[in-house]
Coordinates of C-alpha atoms and ligand atoms in Angstrom, one line a residue:
M821 CA -20.4 10.3 15.7
K822 CA -20.5 6.8 17.0
V823 CA -18.0 3.5 16.7
Y824 CA -17.2 0.3 17.1
N825 CA -14.2 0.2 19.6
S826 CA -12.8 -3.0 19.5
L827 CA -11.4 -1.9 23.2
S828 CA -14.8 -2.4 24.9
R829 CA -16.3 -4.5 22.4
K830 CA -19.1 -2.0 21.4
I831 CA -20.5 1.3 19.5
E832 CA -19.4 4.3 21.4
N833 CA -20.1 7.9 21.2
F834 CA -16.7 9.4 20.2
K835 CA -15.6 12.0 22.4
A836 CA -11.9 13.6 21.0
L837 CA -9.1 14.6 23.7
E838 CA -9.1 17.7 21.9
R839 CA -12.0 19.4 20.8
E840 CA -12.4 19.4 17.1
K841 CA -9.3 17.4 16.4
V842 CA -8.5 13.8 15.9
T843 CA -5.1 12.1 16.1
M844 CA -5.5 9.0 13.9
Y845 CA -3.0 6.4 13.3
T846 CA -2.8 3.6 10.6
C847 CA -0.5 0.4 10.3
G848 CA 0.7 0.6 6.9
P849 CA 2.3 -2.2 4.4
T850 CA 5.3 -4.4 5.0
V851 CA 6.9 -2.8 1.3
Y852 CA 8.3 -6.3 0.8
N853 CA 6.4 -7.2 -2.2
Y854 CA 3.2 -5.2 -4.2
V855 CA 0.4 -4.5 -1.9
H856 CA -2.7 -6.7 -2.3
I857 CA -6.6 -6.1 -3.1
G858 CA -7.0 -7.1 0.5
N859 CA -4.8 -5.0 1.8
L860 CA -6.4 -1.8 0.3
R861 CA -9.6 -3.0 1.7
T862 CA -8.3 -2.0 4.5
F863 CA -6.7 1.5 3.6
I864 CA -9.8 2.9 1.6
F865 CA -11.2 2.0 5.4
Y866 CA -8.5 4.0 6.7
D867 CA -9.4 6.5 4.4
T868 CA -13.0 6.9 4.7
V869 CA -12.4 7.1 8.8
K870 CA -10.7 9.8 8.0
R871 CA -13.1 11.6 5.7
A872 CA -15.5 10.5 8.4
F873 CA -14.2 13.0 11.0
K874 CA -13.5 15.8 8.1
L875 CA -17.3 15.4 7.2
N876 CA -17.7 16.3 11.2
N877 CA -15.3 19.0 10.8
Y878 CA -12.9 17.4 12.9
K879 CA -9.3 18.5 11.9
V880 CA -7.7 15.3 11.4
K881 CA -4.1 14.4 12.1
H882 CA -3.3 11.0 10.7
V883 CA 0.2 8.7 10.6
M884 CA 0.7 5.8 8.7
N885 CA 4.2 4.0 9.0
I886 CA 5.4 1.9 6.2
T887 CA 7.4 -1.1 7.7
D888 CA 10.6 -1.0 6.0
V889 CA 12.7 -3.5 7.9
D890 CA 11.5 -7.0 9.1
D891 CA 12.1 -10.8 8.1
K892 CA 10.3 -10.4 4.7
T893 CA 11.7 -7.1 3.5
I894 CA 15.4 -8.1 4.5
K895 CA 14.9 -11.7 2.6
G896 CA 13.5 -9.9 0.0
A897 CA 16.4 -7.6 -0.4
I898 CA 19.2 -10.2 0.0
E899 CA 17.8 -12.6 -2.8
S900 CA 17.1 -9.9 -5.4
K901 CA 20.7 -8.8 -4.5
V902 CA 19.6 -4.8 -4.1
S903 CA 19.8 -2.6 -0.5
L904 CA 17.3 -3.2 1.6
K905 CA 16.6 0.5 1.2
E906 CA 16.5 0.4 -2.7
Y907 CA 14.2 -2.7 -2.4
T908 CA 11.7 -0.9 -0.3
E909 CA 11.7 2.5 -1.7
M910 CA 10.8 0.4 -5.1
Y911 CA 7.9 -1.1 -3.2
T912 CA 7.0 2.3 -1.3
K913 CA 6.7 4.2 -4.6
Y914 CA 4.0 1.6 -6.3
F915 CA 2.3 1.4 -3.0
I916 CA 2.0 5.5 -3.3
E917 CA 0.8 5.0 -6.8
D918 CA -2.1 2.3 -5.6
L919 CA -3.0 5.1 -3.3
N920 CA -3.8 7.8 -5.4
K921 CA -5.4 5.7 -8.2
L922 CA -7.9 4.7 -5.2
N923 CA -8.7 8.4 -4.8
M924 CA -7.1 8.3 -1.1
D925 CA -7.5 11.4 1.0
M926 CA -3.2 12.1 1.3
D927 CA -3.1 14.8 3.6
T928 CA -1.1 11.5 5.4
R929 CA 2.3 11.5 6.9
I930 CA 3.6 8.7 5.9
T931 CA 6.6 7.3 7.9
K932 CA 9.5 5.0 7.4
A933 CA 10.8 2.6 10.3
T934 CA 13.9 2.9 9.3
D935 CA 13.8 6.6 10.3
N936 CA 12.4 6.6 13.6
I937 CA 15.1 3.7 15.0
D938 CA 16.5 6.1 17.5
E939 CA 12.8 7.1 18.9
M940 CA 12.5 2.8 19.3
Q941 CA 15.7 2.4 21.1
K942 CA 14.9 5.0 23.4
I943 CA 11.6 3.1 24.2
I944 CA 13.9 -0.1 24.4
V945 CA 15.6 1.4 27.0
K946 CA 13.5 2.8 29.4
L947 CA 11.5 -0.4 29.2
V948 CA 14.3 -2.6 29.8
K949 CA 15.8 -0.3 33.0
E950 CA 12.2 -0.4 34.4
G951 CA 12.0 -4.1 34.3
Y952 CA 9.4 -4.6 31.3
A953 CA 11.9 -6.3 29.1
Y954 CA 15.0 -8.3 29.4
E955 CA 18.0 -9.7 27.7
A956 CA 18.5 -12.7 25.7
Q957 CA 21.1 -14.2 24.3
D958 CA 19.2 -13.1 20.7
G959 CA 17.8 -10.1 21.8
I960 CA 15.6 -8.0 23.8
Y961 CA 12.0 -8.9 24.5
F962 CA 9.3 -8.0 26.1
N963 CA 8.0 -9.7 29.4
I964 CA 4.1 -10.0 29.0
S965 CA 3.9 -11.0 32.0
K966 CA 5.2 -7.7 33.9
F967 CA 2.4 -6.3 31.7
K968 CA -0.8 -6.2 34.2
N969 CA -3.3 -5.3 31.5
Y970 CA -1.9 -7.9 28.7
G971 CA -4.8 -9.0 26.7
K972 CA -7.3 -6.6 27.4
L973 CA -7.8 -5.7 23.5
S974 CA -7.7 -9.0 22.6
G975 CA -8.9 -11.3 25.0
M976 CA -6.0 -13.0 25.1
K977 CA -5.1 -14.6 28.1
V978 CA -1.8 -15.1 29.9
D979 CA -1.5 -18.0 32.4
G980 CA 1.7 -19.4 33.4
I981 CA 3.3 -21.1 30.7
Y982 CA 4.2 -18.7 27.7
S983 CA 7.2 -18.8 25.1
R984 CA 9.7 -16.3 23.5
I985 CA 9.0 -15.7 20.0
K986 CA 11.6 -13.9 17.9
N987 CA 10.1 -14.2 14.0
D988 CA 8.5 -11.3 12.9
Q989 CA 5.6 -13.9 11.5
Y990 CA 3.8 -14.5 15.1
D991 CA 2.2 -17.2 16.7
K992 CA -1.6 -16.3 16.5
E993 CA -3.0 -18.8 18.9
N994 CA -0.7 -17.9 22.0
A995 CA 0.8 -15.4 23.9
S996 CA 4.6 -15.3 24.1
D997 CA 7.3 -12.6 25.2
F998 CA 8.3 -10.9 22.0
A999 CA 11.2 -9.1 20.5
L1000 CA 11.9 -5.6 20.5
W1001 CA 14.8 -5.7 19.4
K1002 CA 17.0 -8.5 17.8
Y1003 CA 20.8 -9.0 17.6
W1004 CA 22.1 -9.0 14.1
D1005 CA 22.9 -12.5 13.0
A1006 CA 24.1 -13.3 9.5
N1007 CA 20.8 -13.8 7.6
D1008 CA 20.3 -9.6 8.0
G1009 CA 23.2 -8.8 5.8
E1010 CA 23.7 -5.5 6.2
A1011 CA 20.3 -4.3 7.9
Y1012 CA 21.7 -3.7 11.2
W1013 CA 21.7 -0.1 13.5
K1014 CA 23.5 0.5 16.8
G1015 CA 23.2 3.2 18.7
E1016 CA 22.6 2.8 22.3
L1017 CA 21.5 -0.7 21.7
K1018 CA 23.6 -3.6 20.7
K1019 CA 24.1 -3.8 16.8
G1020 CA 20.9 -5.3 15.5
R1021 CA 17.3 -4.0 14.4
P1022 CA 13.9 -3.7 15.7
G1023 CA 11.4 -6.1 16.3
W1024 CA 7.8 -4.9 14.1
H1025 CA 5.7 -4.1 16.5
I1026 CA 7.8 -1.2 18.5
E1027 CA 7.6 0.9 15.2
C1028 CA 4.4 1.7 15.5
S1029 CA 4.2 2.8 19.4
A1030 CA 7.6 4.5 18.7
M1031 CA 6.0 6.9 15.3
S1032 CA 2.6 7.2 17.2
M1033 CA 4.0 8.3 20.2
K1034 CA 6.5 10.3 18.6
Y1035 CA 4.4 12.3 15.6
L1036 CA 0.9 12.5 17.7
G1037 CA 1.3 12.2 21.2
K1038 CA 1.3 9.7 24.3
T1039 CA -2.5 9.0 24.4
I1040 CA -4.1 9.0 20.8
D1041 CA -7.7 9.1 19.7
I1042 CA -7.8 6.1 16.9
H1043 CA -5.7 3.4 16.0
C1044 CA -6.6 1.4 13.0
G1045 CA -5.8 -2.0 11.6
A1046 CA -7.7 -5.0 10.1
V1047 CA -9.2 -7.4 12.7
D1048 CA -5.7 -10.2 12.0
L1049 CA -3.6 -7.2 13.7
I1050 CA -5.6 -7.1 17.2
F1051 CA -3.8 -10.1 18.2
P1052 CA -0.8 -9.9 18.3
H1053 CA 0.4 -6.7 17.0
H1054 CA -2.1 -4.2 18.7
E1055 CA -2.3 -6.1 22.2
N1056 CA 1.8 -5.9 22.1
E1057 CA 1.4 -2.0 21.1
I1058 CA -0.4 -1.4 23.9
A1059 CA 2.0 -3.8 26.5
Q1060 CA 4.5 -1.6 25.2
S1061 CA 3.5 1.9 25.4
E1062 CA 1.6 1.8 28.1
S1063 CA 4.4 0.2 30.3
Y1064 CA 6.7 3.3 28.8
S1065 CA 4.3 6.3 29.2
K1066 CA 1.9 4.9 32.0
Q1067 CA -0.9 6.2 30.1
K1068 CA -3.4 4.7 28.3
F1069 CA -1.9 4.8 24.5
V1070 CA -5.5 4.7 22.5
N1071 CA -9.1 5.7 23.1
Y1072 CA -11.0 4.0 20.2
W1073 CA -9.3 0.9 18.2
L1074 CA -11.0 0.3 15.0
H1075 CA -10.9 -2.6 13.0
A1076 CA -11.7 -3.8 9.8
E1077 CA -12.7 -7.1 8.7
H1078 CA -11.1 -9.2 5.7
L1079 CA -11.6 -9.6 2.1
L1080 CA -11.8 -12.7 1.0
V1081 CA -11.7 -15.2 -2.4
N1082 CA -14.0 -18.1 -1.9
N1083 CA -14.5 -17.7 1.6
Q1084 CA -10.9 -17.7 2.1
K1085 CA -9.0 -14.8 3.5
M1086 CA -7.2 -12.9 0.5
S1087 CA -3.5 -13.6 1.3
K1088 CA -0.1 -13.7 0.0
S1089 CA 0.4 -17.1 2.1
L1090 CA -2.5 -18.6 0.2
N1091 CA -1.4 -16.9 -3.1
N1092 CA -5.3 -16.5 -3.7
F1093 CA -4.3 -12.4 -4.0
Y1094 CA -5.2 -9.8 -6.7
T1095 CA -2.9 -6.5 -7.2
L1096 CA -4.3 -3.3 -7.9
R1097 CA -2.4 -3.9 -11.3
D1098 CA -4.1 -7.1 -12.2
L1099 CA -7.5 -5.1 -11.8
E1100 CA -6.3 -2.9 -13.7
S1101 CA -4.8 -5.1 -16.6
Q1102 CA -8.5 -6.8 -17.0
G1103 CA -9.2 -3.1 -18.1
F1104 CA -11.2 -2.2 -14.9
N1105 CA -10.9 1.3 -13.8
P1106 CA -9.4 1.2 -10.0
L1107 CA -12.3 3.2 -8.2
S1108 CA -14.9 0.2 -8.8
F1109 CA -12.5 -1.6 -6.1
R1110 CA -13.1 1.5 -3.9
L1111 CA -16.8 1.4 -4.7
M1112 CA -17.1 -2.1 -3.9
V1113 CA -15.6 -1.6 -0.6
I1114 CA -17.6 1.0 0.4
D1115 CA -20.8 -0.4 -0.5
S1116 CA -20.4 -3.2 2.1
H1117 CA -19.4 -2.5 6.0
Y1118 CA -16.2 -2.6 7.3
R1119 CA -16.8 -5.0 10.0
N1120 CA -18.2 -7.7 7.4
K1121 CA -16.0 -10.2 5.5
L1122 CA -16.5 -8.9 1.8
D1123 CA -16.1 -12.0 -0.5
F1124 CA -13.8 -10.7 -4.1
N1125 CA -14.8 -11.6 -7.4
F1126 CA -15.1 -10.7 -11.0
E1127 CA -18.6 -10.3 -11.9
N1128 CA -19.3 -8.7 -8.7
L1129 CA -17.0 -6.3 -9.8
R1130 CA -17.8 -5.5 -13.1
K1131 CA -21.1 -4.8 -11.2
Y1132 CA -19.3 -2.1 -10.0
E1133 CA -17.3 -0.7 -13.1
K1134 CA -21.0 -0.4 -14.5
L1135 CA -22.3 1.7 -11.6
L1136 CA -18.5 3.9 -11.7
A1137 CA -19.7 4.6 -15.1
K1138 CA -22.9 5.7 -14.5
I1139 CA -22.0 7.7 -11.6
D1140 CA -19.3 9.4 -14.2
L1141 CA -21.8 10.0 -17.0
S1142 CA -24.7 11.4 -14.4
I1143 CA -22.5 13.9 -13.2
K1144 CA -20.6 15.2 -16.3
A1145 CA -23.8 15.3 -17.9
L1146 CA -25.4 17.6 -14.8
I1147 CA -22.7 19.8 -15.5
K1148 CA -22.6 20.1 -19.4
V1149 CA -26.3 20.4 -19.3
E1150 CA -28.1 24.1 -20.5
K1151 CA -29.0 26.0 -17.1
Y1152 CA -31.0 29.0 -17.4
E1153 CA -32.5 30.9 -14.7
E1154 CA -36.0 31.1 -13.0
K1155 CA -37.6 34.5 -11.5
E1156 CA -38.1 33.0 -8.6
D1157 CA -38.5 29.7 -6.5
N1158 CA -41.3 27.9 -8.2
Y1159 CA -42.9 24.4 -7.3
S1160 CA -39.8 22.3 -8.7
R1161 CA -36.7 24.6 -7.0
I1162 CA -38.6 24.1 -4.0
Q1163 CA -38.9 20.0 -3.6
T1164 CA -35.7 20.0 -4.9
K1165 CA -34.2 21.4 -2.0
Q1166 CA -36.4 19.9 0.1
K1167 CA -35.3 16.3 -1.3
I1168 CA -31.5 17.4 -0.8
D1169 CA -32.0 18.4 2.8
K1170 CA -33.6 15.0 3.0
E1171 CA -30.8 13.0 1.4
I1172 CA -28.0 15.3 3.1
E1173 CA -29.2 14.4 6.6
L1174 CA -30.0 11.0 5.8
F1175 CA -26.2 10.4 4.2
K1176 CA -24.7 12.1 7.5
E1177 CA -26.5 9.7 9.8
A1178 CA -25.2 6.7 7.9
V1179 CA -21.7 7.7 8.0
N1180 CA -22.1 8.7 11.9
N1181 CA -23.2 5.8 12.7
D1182 CA -20.3 3.1 13.0
L1183 CA -19.9 4.7 9.3
N1184 CA -22.4 3.1 7.5
T1185 CA -20.9 3.9 4.1
H1186 CA -23.2 1.6 2.3
E1187 CA -26.4 3.5 3.1
S1188 CA -24.4 7.0 2.2
L1189 CA -23.4 5.3 -0.8
Q1190 CA -27.4 5.0 -1.5
H1191 CA -28.2 8.8 -0.8
F1192 CA -25.7 9.7 -3.4
L1193 CA -27.3 7.5 -5.7
S1194 CA -30.5 8.8 -5.1
L1195 CA -29.2 12.5 -5.6
L1196 CA -27.8 11.4 -8.9
D1197 CA -31.4 10.2 -10.2
L1198 CA -32.7 13.3 -9.3
A1199 CA -29.6 14.8 -11.6
D1200 CA -30.8 12.4 -14.1
E1201 CA -34.2 13.6 -14.2
K1202 CA -33.2 17.4 -14.5
T1203 CA -31.1 16.5 -17.4
K1204 CA -33.3 15.1 -19.4
K1205 CA -35.1 17.5 -20.1
A1206 CA -32.1 19.8 -21.7
K1207 CA -32.5 22.7 -19.4
V1208 CA -31.4 22.8 -15.5
D1209 CA -32.7 25.5 -13.3
N1210 CA -29.6 27.1 -12.6
K1211 CA -30.2 27.3 -8.8
E1212 CA -31.3 24.1 -8.9
F1213 CA -28.2 22.9 -10.3
L1214 CA -25.9 24.9 -7.4
M1215 CA -28.2 23.4 -5.3
L1216 CA -27.8 19.5 -6.5
S1217 CA -23.8 19.8 -6.8
A1218 CA -22.8 21.4 -4.1
A1219 CA -24.6 18.6 -2.6
I1220 CA -23.3 15.8 -4.6
G1221 CA -19.8 17.3 -4.1
K1222 CA -19.9 17.5 -0.3
M1223 CA -21.1 13.5 -0.2
N1224 CA -18.3 12.6 -2.9
D1225 CA -15.8 14.8 -0.5
F1226 CA -16.5 11.4 1.9
L1227 CA -17.0 8.5 -0.6
G1228 CA -14.3 9.7 -3.0
V1229 CA -15.8 7.4 -5.9
Y1230 CA -15.7 10.3 -8.5
L1231 CA -12.1 11.8 -10.0
A1232 CA -12.6 14.8 -12.2
Y1233 CA -10.3 13.8 -15.0
E1234 CA -9.1 15.7 -18.1
I1235 CA -10.2 14.7 -21.6
P1236 CA -7.4 15.2 -24.2
Q1237 CA -8.3 18.2 -26.4
E1238 CA -8.4 15.6 -29.7
I1239 CA -10.9 13.6 -28.4
I1240 CA -12.8 16.6 -27.8
A1241 CA -12.1 18.3 -31.4
L1242 CA -13.0 14.5 -32.8
A1243 CA -16.7 14.7 -30.7
E1244 CA -17.4 18.5 -31.5
E1245 CA -16.5 16.9 -35.7
R1246 CA -19.3 14.0 -34.4
E1247 CA -21.7 16.2 -33.5
Q1248 CA -21.6 18.6 -36.9
K1249 CA -21.7 15.4 -38.3
R1250 CA -24.7 14.6 -36.8
K1251 CA -26.8 17.5 -36.8
Q1252 CA -25.8 17.5 -40.6
K1253 CA -27.7 13.4 -40.7
Q1254 CA -24.1 12.1 -41.8
F1255 CA -24.7 9.5 -39.8
V1256 CA -22.7 6.9 -41.2
E1257 CA -19.2 9.6 -40.6
A1258 CA -20.2 10.2 -37.0
D1259 CA -20.4 6.3 -36.2
L1260 CA -16.8 6.4 -37.8
L1261 CA -15.7 9.0 -35.4
R1262 CA -17.1 7.6 -32.4
E1263 CA -15.6 4.4 -33.0
K1264 CA -12.3 6.4 -33.5
I1265 CA -13.1 7.8 -30.1
S1266 CA -13.9 4.7 -28.8
E1267 CA -10.5 3.3 -30.0
N1268 CA -8.8 6.2 -28.2
G1269 CA -10.2 5.0 -24.5
Y1270 CA -13.5 7.3 -24.5
F1271 CA -17.1 7.3 -25.0
I1272 CA -19.5 9.5 -26.0
A1273 CA -23.0 9.7 -24.6
D1274 CA -25.5 11.6 -26.3
L1275 CA -27.7 14.2 -24.6
P1276 CA -31.2 15.9 -25.6
N1277 CA -29.1 19.0 -26.8
T1278 CA -25.4 18.0 -26.4
F1279 CA -23.2 15.6 -25.3
V1280 CA -20.9 13.9 -22.8
I1281 CA -17.2 12.4 -23.4
T1282 CA -15.9 10.0 -20.5
K1283 CA -13.5 7.8 -19.9
K1284 CA -14.5 4.3 -21.7
Y1285 CA -15.4 1.8 -18.6
L1286 CA -16.0 -1.9 -18.8
D1287 CA -19.3 -3.3 -20.4
Ligands
LIG834 P1 1.3 -6.4 6.0 O1 1.7 -5.4 5.0 O2 1.1 -7.4 6.0 O3 1.3 -5.8 7.3 O4 -0.7 -5.7 6.0 C1 -1.1 -4.5 6.0 C2 -2.8 -4.5 6.2 O5 -3.5 -5.1 5.4 C3 -2.7 -4.6 7.7 O6 -3.8 -3.6 8.3 C4 -3.3 -5.6 7.4 O7 -4.0 -6.2 8.5 C5 -4.1 -5.8 6.0 N1 -4.7 -7.2 5.5 C6 -3.8 -8.2 5.0 N2 -5.0 -8.6 4.7 C7 -6.1 -8.4 4.6 C8 -7.4 -9.2 3.7 N3 -7.0 -10.1 2.7 N4 -8.1 -8.1 3.7 C9 -8.2 -7.2 4.7 N5 -7.1 -6.3 5.3 C10 -6.1 -7.1 5.3
LIG835 ZN1 1.1 -1.1 13.8

């Protein structure tokens, strides 16, 4: 597998620390509000990284943090007059719902910053003891001049004059000493911890170092985020972790580009954002957004607009229909290998090979999607003939399933019994040439959110997608 490593600024051959195992840490959301679809683009990227390793038969150990204490969460909780815990748990719940709607592989250890305060304190105490960190009047800070490799990830230089920053909203232009531990002040309300350090709370960066080292080890294979995290967040994570452990923190740093709106980064502060709920309330299926993200390369910026999303909604409908039709169509068994069977096998083998090549070439999801779609075209050709050789069906469905294990764009769902009954009734009416009644039934099915497509000898029911 080849991946682009932000640390070397090169595409590199991936080599795991331990054979066939991958340790992967991804920076999760700050749960002070709903996440927006820009954040979700990054989370879909994490998901494809994980699935790519699984496709290559690695066992992946994946940890993602939830930032449930910082300036914004504390402010939000106080303004809403609820406890920090109650406030952040509500948005964490919505976040997990979004992940499920986007068909993420949930084989992830999701861990909250506030459950790991002791580990953070332990690191900070050692950093102070060894002279990497110092106490100021309002907290404990990391002294960036003490870490000689400061800037190795981002290229940021530390030359002489630099300042000290307490906020979680960090200065992106200048290197500064950053807060590891912030002493309590009245703005923090009930959000404070004691333990080995004076009453206060952690800075933002220290949580990821603590959780990554605690759950995955002092050196890990992969750490992901979006490009805005390279500096200062990831640079600071490296500084504090490597000063603490005297070991390399991460072998491969993978960063995704931003989702844009009218050529500007989608963000809360610019108020140009949409949530997944906004898309759903306009009738879109969440997976059409997943499809949109996967169709572009993670290292390219992606401009979001609704016309484009409509295109993916249509593609999603086609994928759903092609797969359901292949499953539904009548099967028969050829006695021996014939020309069609051999040809189908050759075509599938070729597509699978090209598919894997694309995935392993720094996650070329766009290309891999094309190979998936060409197998669906082949499936359409077969189903049009009303009968499919069972061997060909098994080969095709296995290959489509394998590709979907990576892409995650097809998600099986139940069709309610009432809808199936209505569809069968409609089929009867059609056979009896009672077309008016049949159309009324189709309408009724549609009003209930489902769609019927007629195949040569049968029919398929899918969810209704936007036209
Ligand atoms: P936050 O909740 O702000 O900590 O962000 C969660 C993740 O979303 C981080 O990895 C951010 O870098 C990422 N992110 C924020 N805005 C965007 C955007 N417009 N496009 C892609 N990723 C983003
Ligand atoms: Zn982080």
